[in-house]
């Protein structure tokens, strides 16, 4: 009996997906790294708190990521999310935008959620979120985080810092933002603290925004106004990350490099006049 080519192809595809999924699971083990002696909080060590509240971080058997069979690898998950963002982005949360002006005339957009009319001014914690490269408060990963943090049982106040030229914020100087440009982030935190002086601040950064937040924390040291900081998918070494994208390969040449460049080109075209008014000229 001849084997149906479609059935054979399906079996091979399913086997390949299962093998790739197993490889992803095996590589996704979480290792909790910490100092020999962690901070003491109300008589309990930070390590003990993390172990109790987040057991999957402390137990290698639990701390694994199990992907969907349809998206068994990190590359496929990244591509799927990019396609979904491009064609199926949804408005999940409601924001109220506040524009603040930096000392050099730059504009930062603070998107607060819930809007002020829906949450009375008080001293509840405020989570300050920083988006990734050319992103903003509209990104699905940001909105889902805001949705979770502003709902029961947390009911936090959140604010997304949209940097110069991002998420519909007008570029009012020739200067854009980058991973090392922490002065705008610090300026935004100062404004937030002045508006809610009694609220503890927690910083959350994604990708390039994570690099910026951790750099800011290191620069501020003991004077850092953040009570805690969370770094998600941080390209800690930006130079090494850039070099990795430049390594000749199919996925770099045809997927990652074009996708990242496309976002930057959209950002540049949107603010071309303001950028070219500065000292740097482009061909």
PDB file of C-alpha atoms in Angstrom:
ATOM      1  CA  UNK A   1       0.000   0.000   0.000  1.00  0.00           C
ATOM      2  CA  UNK A   2       1.485   3.329  -1.122  1.00  0.00           C
ATOM      3  CA  UNK A   3       1.926   5.944   1.553  1.00  0.00           C
ATOM      4  CA  UNK A   4      -0.057   9.127   0.947  1.00  0.00           C
ATOM      5  CA  UNK A   5       2.437  12.008   0.453  1.00  0.00           C
ATOM      6  CA  UNK A   6       0.251  14.397   2.465  1.00  0.00           C
ATOM      7  CA  UNK A   7       0.072  11.971   5.382  1.00  0.00           C
ATOM      8  CA  UNK A   8       3.835  11.412   5.248  1.00  0.00           C
ATOM      9  CA  UNK A   9       4.463  15.136   5.183  1.00  0.00           C
ATOM     10  CA  UNK A  10       2.112  15.626   8.125  1.00  0.00           C
ATOM     11  CA  UNK A  11       3.832  12.920  10.163  1.00  0.00           C
ATOM     12  CA  UNK A  12       7.265  14.392   9.457  1.00  0.00           C
ATOM     13  CA  UNK A  13       6.060  17.904  10.337  1.00  0.00           C
ATOM     14  CA  UNK A  14       4.451  16.705  13.584  1.00  0.00           C
ATOM     15  CA  UNK A  15       7.586  14.789  14.565  1.00  0.00           C
ATOM     16  CA  UNK A  16       9.782  17.783  13.810  1.00  0.00           C
ATOM     17  CA  UNK A  17       7.517  20.110  15.827  1.00  0.00           C
ATOM     18  CA  UNK A  18       7.546  17.689  18.777  1.00  0.00           C
ATOM     19  CA  UNK A  19      11.350  17.429  18.682  1.00  0.00           C
ATOM     20  CA  UNK A  20      11.724  21.213  18.474  1.00  0.00           C
ATOM     21  CA  UNK A  21       9.266  21.642  21.338  1.00  0.00           C
ATOM     22  CA  UNK A  22      11.220  19.202  23.523  1.00  0.00           C
ATOM     23  CA  UNK A  23      14.434  21.056  22.690  1.00  0.00           C
ATOM     24  CA  UNK A  24      12.818  24.344  23.754  1.00  0.00           C
ATOM     25  CA  UNK A  25      11.598  22.842  27.041  1.00  0.00           C
ATOM     26  CA  UNK A  26      15.005  21.335  27.803  1.00  0.00           C
ATOM     27  CA  UNK A  27      16.725  24.673  27.208  1.00  0.00           C
ATOM     28  CA  UNK A  28      14.222  26.723  29.191  1.00  0.00           C
ATOM     29  CA  UNK A  29      15.239  25.667  32.691  1.00  0.00           C
ATOM     30  CA  UNK A  30      15.278  28.590  35.097  1.00  0.00           C
ATOM     31  CA  UNK A  31      18.292  29.161  37.343  1.00  0.00           C
ATOM     32  CA  UNK A  32      17.878  31.535  40.262  1.00  0.00           C
ATOM     33  CA  UNK A  33      21.098  33.491  40.745  1.00  0.00           C
ATOM     34  CA  UNK A  34      21.554  35.519  43.904  1.00  0.00           C
ATOM     35  CA  UNK A  35      24.117  36.948  46.289  1.00  0.00           C
ATOM     36  CA  UNK A  36      25.371  34.711  49.137  1.00  0.00           C
ATOM     37  CA  UNK A  37      23.270  36.810  51.494  1.00  0.00           C
ATOM     38  CA  UNK A  38      20.207  38.575  50.116  1.00  0.00           C
ATOM     39  CA  UNK A  39      18.442  41.619  51.528  1.00  0.00           C
ATOM     40  CA  UNK A  40      16.398  41.292  54.695  1.00  0.00           C
ATOM     41  CA  UNK A  41      12.796  42.528  54.471  1.00  0.00           C
ATOM     42  CA  UNK A  42      10.876  42.665  57.744  1.00  0.00           C
ATOM     43  CA  UNK A  43      12.974  39.849  59.153  1.00  0.00           C
ATOM     44  CA  UNK A  44      12.693  37.602  56.090  1.00  0.00           C
ATOM     45  CA  UNK A  45      15.419  37.241  53.463  1.00  0.00           C
ATOM     46  CA  UNK A  46      14.581  38.230  49.896  1.00  0.00           C
ATOM     47  CA  UNK A  47      15.594  34.732  48.751  1.00  0.00           C
ATOM     48  CA  UNK A  48      13.050  33.144  51.102  1.00  0.00           C
ATOM     49  CA  UNK A  49      10.336  35.523  49.878  1.00  0.00           C
ATOM     50  CA  UNK A  50      11.048  34.708  46.221  1.00  0.00           C
ATOM     51  CA  UNK A  51      11.155  30.975  46.956  1.00  0.00           C
ATOM     52  CA  UNK A  52       7.792  31.135  48.723  1.00  0.00           C
ATOM     53  CA  UNK A  53       6.015  33.488  46.305  1.00  0.00           C
ATOM     54  CA  UNK A  54       7.583  32.310  43.032  1.00  0.00           C
ATOM     55  CA  UNK A  55       8.434  28.618  43.508  1.00  0.00           C
ATOM     56  CA  UNK A  56       9.064  28.077  39.800  1.00  0.00           C
ATOM     57  CA  UNK A  57      12.098  30.363  40.066  1.00  0.00           C
ATOM     58  CA  UNK A  58      13.607  28.268  42.856  1.00  0.00           C
ATOM     59  CA  UNK A  59      12.762  24.766  41.601  1.00  0.00           C
ATOM     60  CA  UNK A  60      14.457  23.777  38.358  1.00  0.00           C
ATOM     61  CA  UNK A  61      11.896  20.998  37.820  1.00  0.00           C
ATOM     62  CA  UNK A  62       9.032  23.502  37.915  1.00  0.00           C
ATOM     63  CA  UNK A  63      10.829  26.403  36.282  1.00  0.00           C
ATOM     64  CA  UNK A  64      10.403  25.434  32.668  1.00  0.00           C
ATOM     65  CA  UNK A  65       8.608  27.024  29.746  1.00  0.00           C
ATOM     66  CA  UNK A  66       6.342  24.616  27.855  1.00  0.00           C
ATOM     67  CA  UNK A  67       5.457  26.076  24.436  1.00  0.00           C
ATOM     68  CA  UNK A  68       2.466  25.337  22.266  1.00  0.00           C
ATOM     69  CA  UNK A  69       2.859  22.550  19.720  1.00  0.00           C
ATOM     70  CA  UNK A  70       1.946  25.082  17.038  1.00  0.00           C
ATOM     71  CA  UNK A  71       4.757  27.440  18.111  1.00  0.00           C
ATOM     72  CA  UNK A  72       7.482  25.160  19.443  1.00  0.00           C
ATOM     73  CA  UNK A  73      10.483  27.501  19.106  1.00  0.00           C
ATOM     74  CA  UNK A  74      11.408  31.005  20.201  1.00  0.00           C
ATOM     75  CA  UNK A  75      11.788  32.099  16.562  1.00  0.00           C
ATOM     76  CA  UNK A  76       8.264  30.981  15.662  1.00  0.00           C
ATOM     77  CA  UNK A  77       6.825  32.645  18.774  1.00  0.00           C
ATOM     78  CA  UNK A  78       8.605  35.897  17.933  1.00  0.00           C
ATOM     79  CA  UNK A  79       7.376  35.839  14.334  1.00  0.00           C
ATOM     80  CA  UNK A  80       3.806  35.027  15.369  1.00  0.00           C
ATOM     81  CA  UNK A  81       3.731  37.904  17.841  1.00  0.00           C
ATOM     82  CA  UNK A  82       5.155  40.312  15.257  1.00  0.00           C
ATOM     83  CA  UNK A  83       2.500  39.299  12.709  1.00  0.00           C
ATOM     84  CA  UNK A  84      -0.259  39.578  15.306  1.00  0.00           C
ATOM     85  CA  UNK A  85       0.958  43.039  16.306  1.00  0.00           C
ATOM     86  CA  UNK A  86       1.003  44.154  12.691  1.00  0.00           C
ATOM     87  CA  UNK A  87      -2.422  42.902  11.662  1.00  0.00           C
ATOM     88  CA  UNK A  88      -4.408  42.193  14.809  1.00  0.00           C
ATOM     89  CA  UNK A  89      -3.463  44.658  17.547  1.00  0.00           C
ATOM     90  CA  UNK A  90      -6.309  45.261  19.991  1.00  0.00           C
ATOM     91  CA  UNK A  91      -7.070  48.005  22.442  1.00  0.00           C
ATOM     92  CA  UNK A  92      -7.134  46.142  25.738  1.00  0.00           C
ATOM     93  CA  UNK A  93      -6.818  48.909  28.342  1.00  0.00           C
ATOM     94  CA  UNK A  94      -7.801  52.556  28.557  1.00  0.00           C
ATOM     95  CA  UNK A  95      -5.127  55.219  29.014  1.00  0.00           C
ATOM     96  CA  UNK A  96      -5.063  58.887  29.867  1.00  0.00           C
ATOM     97  CA  UNK A  97      -2.118  60.658  28.251  1.00  0.00           C
ATOM     98  CA  UNK A  98      -0.092  63.360  29.930  1.00  0.00           C
ATOM     99  CA  UNK A  99       2.635  65.166  27.995  1.00  0.00           C
ATOM    100  CA  UNK A 100       5.638  66.520  29.884  1.00  0.00           C
ATOM    101  CA  UNK A 101       8.441  68.694  28.527  1.00  0.00           C
ATOM    102  CA  UNK A 102      12.090  68.035  29.319  1.00  0.00           C
ATOM    103  CA  UNK A 103      14.560  70.857  30.054  1.00  0.00           C
ATOM    104  CA  UNK A 104      15.906  70.708  26.469  1.00  0.00           C
ATOM    105  CA  UNK A 105      12.431  70.958  24.936  1.00  0.00           C
ATOM    106  CA  UNK A 106      11.822  67.259  24.353  1.00  0.00           C
ATOM    107  CA  UNK A 107       8.384  65.696  24.863  1.00  0.00           C
ATOM    108  CA  UNK A 108       7.598  62.509  26.792  1.00  0.00           C
ATOM    109  CA  UNK A 109       4.163  60.896  26.803  1.00  0.00           C
ATOM    110  CA  UNK A 110       2.964  59.386  30.073  1.00  0.00           C
ATOM    111  CA  UNK A 111       0.034  57.023  29.553  1.00  0.00           C
ATOM    112  CA  UNK A 112      -1.747  56.467  32.862  1.00  0.00           C
ATOM    113  CA  UNK A 113      -4.057  53.551  33.539  1.00  0.00           C
ATOM    114  CA  UNK A 114      -6.643  53.575  34.906  1.00  0.00           C
ATOM    115  CA  UNK A 115      -7.474  57.167  33.857  1.00  0.00           C
ATOM    116  CA  UNK A 116      -7.488  59.612  36.767  1.00  0.00           C
ATOM    117  CA  UNK A 117     -11.288  59.877  36.744  1.00  0.00           C
ATOM    118  CA  UNK A 118     -11.514  56.124  37.453  1.00  0.00           C
ATOM    119  CA  UNK A 119      -9.028  56.003  40.326  1.00  0.00           C
ATOM    120  CA  UNK A 120      -8.830  58.512  43.146  1.00  0.00           C
ATOM    121  CA  UNK A 121      -5.458  60.019  44.032  1.00  0.00           C
ATOM    122  CA  UNK A 122      -3.916  57.979  46.846  1.00  0.00           C
ATOM    123  CA  UNK A 123      -0.666  56.324  47.906  1.00  0.00           C
ATOM    124  CA  UNK A 124      -1.113  52.954  46.189  1.00  0.00           C
ATOM    125  CA  UNK A 125       1.974  51.559  44.369  1.00  0.00           C
ATOM    126  CA  UNK A 126       2.682  52.828  40.874  1.00  0.00           C
ATOM    127  CA  UNK A 127       4.244  50.538  38.263  1.00  0.00           C
ATOM    128  CA  UNK A 128       6.254  52.498  35.677  1.00  0.00           C
ATOM    129  CA  UNK A 129       6.635  50.599  32.385  1.00  0.00           C
ATOM    130  CA  UNK A 130       9.243  51.185  29.665  1.00  0.00           C
ATOM    131  CA  UNK A 131       8.654  49.796  26.174  1.00  0.00           C
ATOM    132  CA  UNK A 132      11.060  48.187  23.730  1.00  0.00           C
ATOM    133  CA  UNK A 133      12.690  49.480  20.555  1.00  0.00           C
ATOM    134  CA  UNK A 134      10.356  51.891  18.691  1.00  0.00           C
ATOM    135  CA  UNK A 135       7.419  50.543  20.720  1.00  0.00           C
ATOM    136  CA  UNK A 136       5.015  52.189  23.135  1.00  0.00           C
ATOM    137  CA  UNK A 137       1.992  51.779  25.366  1.00  0.00           C
ATOM    138  CA  UNK A 138      -0.012  50.271  22.481  1.00  0.00           C
ATOM    139  CA  UNK A 139       2.094  47.090  22.373  1.00  0.00           C
ATOM    140  CA  UNK A 140       0.124  44.000  23.372  1.00  0.00           C
ATOM    141  CA  UNK A 141       2.727  42.853  25.907  1.00  0.00           C
ATOM    142  CA  UNK A 142       2.504  46.251  27.638  1.00  0.00           C
ATOM    143  CA  UNK A 143      -1.299  46.325  27.612  1.00  0.00           C
ATOM    144  CA  UNK A 144      -1.594  42.804  29.021  1.00  0.00           C
ATOM    145  CA  UNK A 145       0.773  43.700  31.855  1.00  0.00           C
ATOM    146  CA  UNK A 146      -1.197  46.858  32.607  1.00  0.00           C
ATOM    147  CA  UNK A 147      -4.457  44.904  32.527  1.00  0.00           C
ATOM    148  CA  UNK A 148      -3.160  42.389  35.068  1.00  0.00           C
ATOM    149  CA  UNK A 149      -1.611  44.977  37.397  1.00  0.00           C
ATOM    150  CA  UNK A 150      -4.655  47.254  37.497  1.00  0.00           C
ATOM    151  CA  UNK A 151      -7.084  44.388  38.194  1.00  0.00           C
ATOM    152  CA  UNK A 152      -7.880  42.505  41.388  1.00  0.00           C
ATOM    153  CA  UNK A 153      -6.153  41.591  43.616  1.00  0.00           C
ATOM    154  CA  UNK A 154      -3.406  44.138  42.824  1.00  0.00           C
ATOM    155  CA  UNK A 155      -5.285  47.277  41.762  1.00  0.00           C
ATOM    156  CA  UNK A 156      -2.047  49.174  41.176  1.00  0.00           C
ATOM    157  CA  UNK A 157      -1.772  52.445  39.316  1.00  0.00           C
ATOM    158  CA  UNK A 158       0.334  52.132  36.163  1.00  0.00           C
ATOM    159  CA  UNK A 159       2.031  54.574  33.834  1.00  0.00           C
ATOM    160  CA  UNK A 160       3.810  53.820  30.566  1.00  0.00           C
ATOM    161  CA  UNK A 161       6.709  56.111  29.672  1.00  0.00           C
ATOM    162  CA  UNK A 162       6.520  56.700  25.901  1.00  0.00           C
ATOM    163  CA  UNK A 163       9.885  58.115  24.895  1.00  0.00           C
ATOM    164  CA  UNK A 164      10.545  60.876  22.389  1.00  0.00           C
ATOM    165  CA  UNK A 165       8.864  60.215  19.061  1.00  0.00           C
ATOM    166  CA  UNK A 166       7.258  56.919  20.109  1.00  0.00           C
ATOM    167  CA  UNK A 167       3.578  55.916  20.353  1.00  0.00           C
ATOM    168  CA  UNK A 168       2.302  59.073  18.704  1.00  0.00           C
ATOM    169  CA  UNK A 169       4.381  61.452  20.835  1.00  0.00           C
ATOM    170  CA  UNK A 170       5.565  64.362  18.708  1.00  0.00           C
ATOM    171  CA  UNK A 171       9.316  64.752  18.355  1.00  0.00           C
ATOM    172  CA  UNK A 172       9.959  68.332  19.452  1.00  0.00           C
ATOM    173  CA  UNK A 173      13.775  68.199  19.286  1.00  0.00           C
ATOM    174  CA  UNK A 174      16.194  66.540  16.871  1.00  0.00           C
ATOM    175  CA  UNK A 175      17.127  64.084  19.654  1.00  0.00           C
ATOM    176  CA  UNK A 176      15.488  60.647  19.767  1.00  0.00           C
ATOM    177  CA  UNK A 177      15.925  58.161  22.612  1.00  0.00           C
ATOM    178  CA  UNK A 178      18.237  55.170  23.003  1.00  0.00           C
ATOM    179  CA  UNK A 179      19.114  52.501  25.549  1.00  0.00           C
ATOM    180  CA  UNK A 180      21.725  54.668  27.220  1.00  0.00           C
ATOM    181  CA  UNK A 181      19.620  57.834  27.399  1.00  0.00           C
ATOM    182  CA  UNK A 182      18.466  57.584  31.011  1.00  0.00           C
ATOM    183  CA  UNK A 183      17.939  61.296  31.647  1.00  0.00           C
ATOM    184  CA  UNK A 184      14.411  61.263  30.172  1.00  0.00           C
ATOM    185  CA  UNK A 185      13.498  58.256  32.287  1.00  0.00           C
ATOM    186  CA  UNK A 186      14.790  59.995  35.403  1.00  0.00           C
ATOM    187  CA  UNK A 187      12.886  63.153  34.475  1.00  0.00           C
ATOM    188  CA  UNK A 188       9.670  61.140  34.102  1.00  0.00           C
ATOM    189  CA  UNK A 189      10.200  59.464  37.491  1.00  0.00           C
ATOM    190  CA  UNK A 190      10.761  62.853  39.136  1.00  0.00           C
ATOM    191  CA  UNK A 191       7.471  64.085  37.662  1.00  0.00           C
ATOM    192  CA  UNK A 192       5.615  60.965  38.815  1.00  0.00           C
ATOM    193  CA  UNK A 193       7.066  61.258  42.329  1.00  0.00           C
ATOM    194  CA  UNK A 194       6.063  64.922  42.527  1.00  0.00           C
ATOM    195  CA  UNK A 195       2.515  64.050  41.500  1.00  0.00           C
ATOM    196  CA  UNK A 196       2.199  61.070  43.885  1.00  0.00           C
ATOM    197  CA  UNK A 197       4.819  61.647  46.600  1.00  0.00           C
ATOM    198  CA  UNK A 198       3.508  58.895  48.883  1.00  0.00           C
ATOM    199  CA  UNK A 199       3.352  56.093  46.311  1.00  0.00           C
ATOM    200  CA  UNK A 200       6.160  53.531  46.047  1.00  0.00           C
ATOM    201  CA  UNK A 201       7.444  53.203  42.473  1.00  0.00           C
ATOM    202  CA  UNK A 202       8.247  49.908  40.727  1.00  0.00           C
ATOM    203  CA  UNK A 203      10.025  49.990  37.380  1.00  0.00           C
ATOM    204  CA  UNK A 204       9.390  47.421  34.633  1.00  0.00           C
ATOM    205  CA  UNK A 205      11.308  47.447  31.363  1.00  0.00           C
ATOM    206  CA  UNK A 206      11.073  45.336  28.231  1.00  0.00           C
ATOM    207  CA  UNK A 207      13.935  44.660  25.820  1.00  0.00           C
ATOM    208  CA  UNK A 208      15.685  47.992  25.117  1.00  0.00           C
ATOM    209  CA  UNK A 209      13.522  49.566  27.828  1.00  0.00           C
ATOM    210  CA  UNK A 210      14.819  46.915  30.263  1.00  0.00           C
ATOM    211  CA  UNK A 211      18.378  47.880  29.404  1.00  0.00           C
ATOM    212  CA  UNK A 212      17.554  51.513  30.046  1.00  0.00           C
ATOM    213  CA  UNK A 213      15.890  50.789  33.408  1.00  0.00           C
ATOM    214  CA  UNK A 214      18.753  48.632  34.703  1.00  0.00           C
ATOM    215  CA  UNK A 215      21.295  51.224  33.563  1.00  0.00           C
ATOM    216  CA  UNK A 216      19.350  53.907  35.427  1.00  0.00           C
ATOM    217  CA  UNK A 217      19.207  51.791  38.601  1.00  0.00           C
ATOM    218  CA  UNK A 218      22.962  51.255  38.453  1.00  0.00           C
ATOM    219  CA  UNK A 219      23.645  54.944  37.891  1.00  0.00           C
ATOM    220  CA  UNK A 220      21.448  56.030  40.796  1.00  0.00           C
ATOM    221  CA  UNK A 221      22.680  53.467  43.306  1.00  0.00           C
ATOM    222  CA  UNK A 222      21.379  54.118  46.811  1.00  0.00           C
ATOM    223  CA  UNK A 223      19.602  57.262  45.558  1.00  0.00           C
ATOM    224  CA  UNK A 224      17.397  55.325  43.127  1.00  0.00           C
ATOM    225  CA  UNK A 225      13.729  56.313  43.617  1.00  0.00           C
ATOM    226  CA  UNK A 226      12.468  52.894  42.548  1.00  0.00           C
ATOM    227  CA  UNK A 227      11.451  50.482  45.290  1.00  0.00           C
ATOM    228  CA  UNK A 228      12.044  47.564  42.895  1.00  0.00           C
ATOM    229  CA  UNK A 229      12.878  47.014  39.222  1.00  0.00           C
ATOM    230  CA  UNK A 230      11.969  44.187  36.841  1.00  0.00           C
ATOM    231  CA  UNK A 231      14.007  43.552  33.684  1.00  0.00           C
ATOM    232  CA  UNK A 232      12.302  41.512  30.932  1.00  0.00           C
ATOM    233  CA  UNK A 233      14.248  40.171  27.906  1.00  0.00           C
ATOM    234  CA  UNK A 234      17.132  42.559  28.509  1.00  0.00           C
ATOM    235  CA  UNK A 235      19.877  42.737  25.847  1.00  0.00           C
ATOM    236  CA  UNK A 236      22.384  43.489  28.624  1.00  0.00           C
ATOM    237  CA  UNK A 237      25.329  43.890  26.245  1.00  0.00           C
ATOM    238  CA  UNK A 238      23.996  46.054  23.422  1.00  0.00           C
ATOM    239  CA  UNK A 239      27.213  45.780  21.424  1.00  0.00           C
ATOM    240  CA  UNK A 240      27.236  41.973  21.609  1.00  0.00           C
ATOM    241  CA  UNK A 241      23.515  41.886  20.763  1.00  0.00           C
ATOM    242  CA  UNK A 242      24.106  44.052  17.705  1.00  0.00           C
ATOM    243  CA  UNK A 243      27.000  41.838  16.623  1.00  0.00           C
ATOM    244  CA  UNK A 244      24.792  38.752  17.018  1.00  0.00           C
ATOM    245  CA  UNK A 245      22.163  40.241  14.692  1.00  0.00           C
ATOM    246  CA  UNK A 246      24.913  40.916  12.132  1.00  0.00           C
ATOM    247  CA  UNK A 247      26.069  37.286  12.061  1.00  0.00           C
ATOM    248  CA  UNK A 248      25.287  35.982   8.556  1.00  0.00           C
ATOM    249  CA  UNK A 249      22.332  33.602   8.755  1.00  0.00           C
ATOM    250  CA  UNK A 250      18.960  33.179   7.105  1.00  0.00           C
ATOM    251  CA  UNK A 251      16.952  34.285  10.134  1.00  0.00           C
ATOM    252  CA  UNK A 252      19.138  37.331  10.764  1.00  0.00           C
ATOM    253  CA  UNK A 253      19.209  38.452   7.140  1.00  0.00           C
ATOM    254  CA  UNK A 254      15.574  37.799   6.303  1.00  0.00           C
ATOM    255  CA  UNK A 255      13.739  38.046   9.656  1.00  0.00           C
ATOM    256  CA  UNK A 256      15.325  39.868  12.583  1.00  0.00           C
ATOM    257  CA  UNK A 257      17.459  42.559  10.942  1.00  0.00           C
ATOM    258  CA  UNK A 258      14.715  43.666   8.488  1.00  0.00           C
ATOM    259  CA  UNK A 259      12.059  43.669  11.225  1.00  0.00           C
ATOM    260  CA  UNK A 260      14.117  45.823  13.586  1.00  0.00           C
ATOM    261  CA  UNK A 261      15.223  48.125  10.780  1.00  0.00           C
ATOM    262  CA  UNK A 262      11.635  48.533   9.572  1.00  0.00           C
ATOM    263  CA  UNK A 263      10.527  49.860  12.972  1.00  0.00           C
ATOM    264  CA  UNK A 264      13.423  52.310  13.091  1.00  0.00           C
ATOM    265  CA  UNK A 265      12.782  53.461   9.508  1.00  0.00           C
ATOM    266  CA  UNK A 266       9.106  54.139  10.331  1.00  0.00           C
ATOM    267  CA  UNK A 267      10.239  56.148  13.341  1.00  0.00           C
ATOM    268  CA  UNK A 268      12.731  58.120  11.242  1.00  0.00           C
ATOM    269  CA  UNK A 269      10.300  58.832   8.390  1.00  0.00           C
ATOM    270  CA  UNK A 270       7.653  59.997  10.846  1.00  0.00           C
ATOM    271  CA  UNK A 271      10.046  62.535  12.396  1.00  0.00           C
ATOM    272  CA  UNK A 272      12.427  63.181   9.521  1.00  0.00           C
ATOM    273  CA  UNK A 273      12.111  66.962   9.558  1.00  0.00           C
ATOM    274  CA  UNK A 274      12.805  67.253  13.277  1.00  0.00           C
ATOM    275  CA  UNK A 275      15.776  64.863  13.117  1.00  0.00           C
ATOM    276  CA  UNK A 276      17.354  66.535  10.089  1.00  0.00           C
ATOM    277  CA  UNK A 277      17.089  69.903  11.817  1.00  0.00           C
ATOM    278  CA  UNK A 278      19.908  68.687  14.075  1.00  0.00           C
ATOM    279  CA  UNK A 279      23.657  68.356  13.403  1.00  0.00           C
ATOM    280  CA  UNK A 280      23.446  64.798  12.004  1.00  0.00           C
ATOM    281  CA  UNK A 281      22.578  64.544   8.330  1.00  0.00           C
ATOM    282  CA  UNK A 282      21.361  61.431   6.509  1.00  0.00           C
ATOM    283  CA  UNK A 283      21.729  60.487   2.861  1.00  0.00           C
TER     284      UNK A 283
END
